[in-house]
Coordinates of C-alpha atoms in Angstrom, one line a residue:
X20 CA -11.4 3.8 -5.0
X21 CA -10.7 7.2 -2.7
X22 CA -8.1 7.7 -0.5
X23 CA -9.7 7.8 3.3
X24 CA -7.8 10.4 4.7
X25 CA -7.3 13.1 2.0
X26 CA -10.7 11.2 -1.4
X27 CA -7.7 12.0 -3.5
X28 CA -8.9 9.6 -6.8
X29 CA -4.7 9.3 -8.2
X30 CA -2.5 6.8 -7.3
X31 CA 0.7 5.4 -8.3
X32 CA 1.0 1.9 -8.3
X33 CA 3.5 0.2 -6.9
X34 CA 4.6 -3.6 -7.9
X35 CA 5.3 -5.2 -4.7
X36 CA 6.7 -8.5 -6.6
X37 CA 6.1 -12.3 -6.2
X38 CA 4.9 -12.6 -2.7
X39 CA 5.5 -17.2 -2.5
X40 CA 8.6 -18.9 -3.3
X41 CA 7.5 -20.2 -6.8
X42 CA 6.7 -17.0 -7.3
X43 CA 3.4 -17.3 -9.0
X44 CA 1.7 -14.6 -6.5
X45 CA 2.3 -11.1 -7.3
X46 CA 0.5 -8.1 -5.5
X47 CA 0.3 -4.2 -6.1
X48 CA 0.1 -1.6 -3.6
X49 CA -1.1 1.8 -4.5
X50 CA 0.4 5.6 -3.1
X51 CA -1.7 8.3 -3.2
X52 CA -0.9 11.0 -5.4
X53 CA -2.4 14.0 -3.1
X54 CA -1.7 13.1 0.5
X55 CA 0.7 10.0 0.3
X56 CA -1.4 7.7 2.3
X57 CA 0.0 3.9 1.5
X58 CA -2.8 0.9 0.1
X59 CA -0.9 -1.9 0.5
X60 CA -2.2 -4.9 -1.7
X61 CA -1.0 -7.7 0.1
X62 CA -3.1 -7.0 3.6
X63 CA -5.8 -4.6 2.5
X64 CA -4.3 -1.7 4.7
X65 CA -4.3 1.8 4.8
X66 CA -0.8 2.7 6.4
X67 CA 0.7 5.6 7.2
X68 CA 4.6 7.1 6.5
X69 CA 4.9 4.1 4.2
X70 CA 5.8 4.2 0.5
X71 CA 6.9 0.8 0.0
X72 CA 6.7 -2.8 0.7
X73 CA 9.6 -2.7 3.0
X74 CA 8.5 -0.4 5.2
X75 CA 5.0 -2.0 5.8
X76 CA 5.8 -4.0 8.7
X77 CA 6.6 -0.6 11.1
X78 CA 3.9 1.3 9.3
X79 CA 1.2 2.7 11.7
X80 CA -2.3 1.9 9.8
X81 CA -4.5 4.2 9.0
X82 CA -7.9 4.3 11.1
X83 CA -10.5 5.8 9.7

């Protein structure tokens, strides 16, 4: 995978934790190491001035 914004190939995954109650579900999201553009496992977005599952909500997604 390539970042859209920036085809850095270096991220730093992040370990966004159980995502249901029992949790069973876990999902990682992924920061890029060049531009900082956000991956977030757990909707498949690209989202900008986001760097970690708390901020996701508010994020702005990346169009590209």
């Amino acid at each position: 995978m390539n970042c859209p914004r920036c085809n850095g190939e270096k991220f730093r995954e992040i370990d966004c934790g159980p995502d249901s109650y029992e949790d069973d579900i876990s999902y990682v999201s992924e920061l890029c190491e060049k531009c900082g553009l956000y991956y977030s496992g757990w909707t498949g977005k690209w989202l900008i001035d986001c760097d970690n599952w708390r901020d996701e909500e508010d994020a702005e997604e990346f169009k590209h």
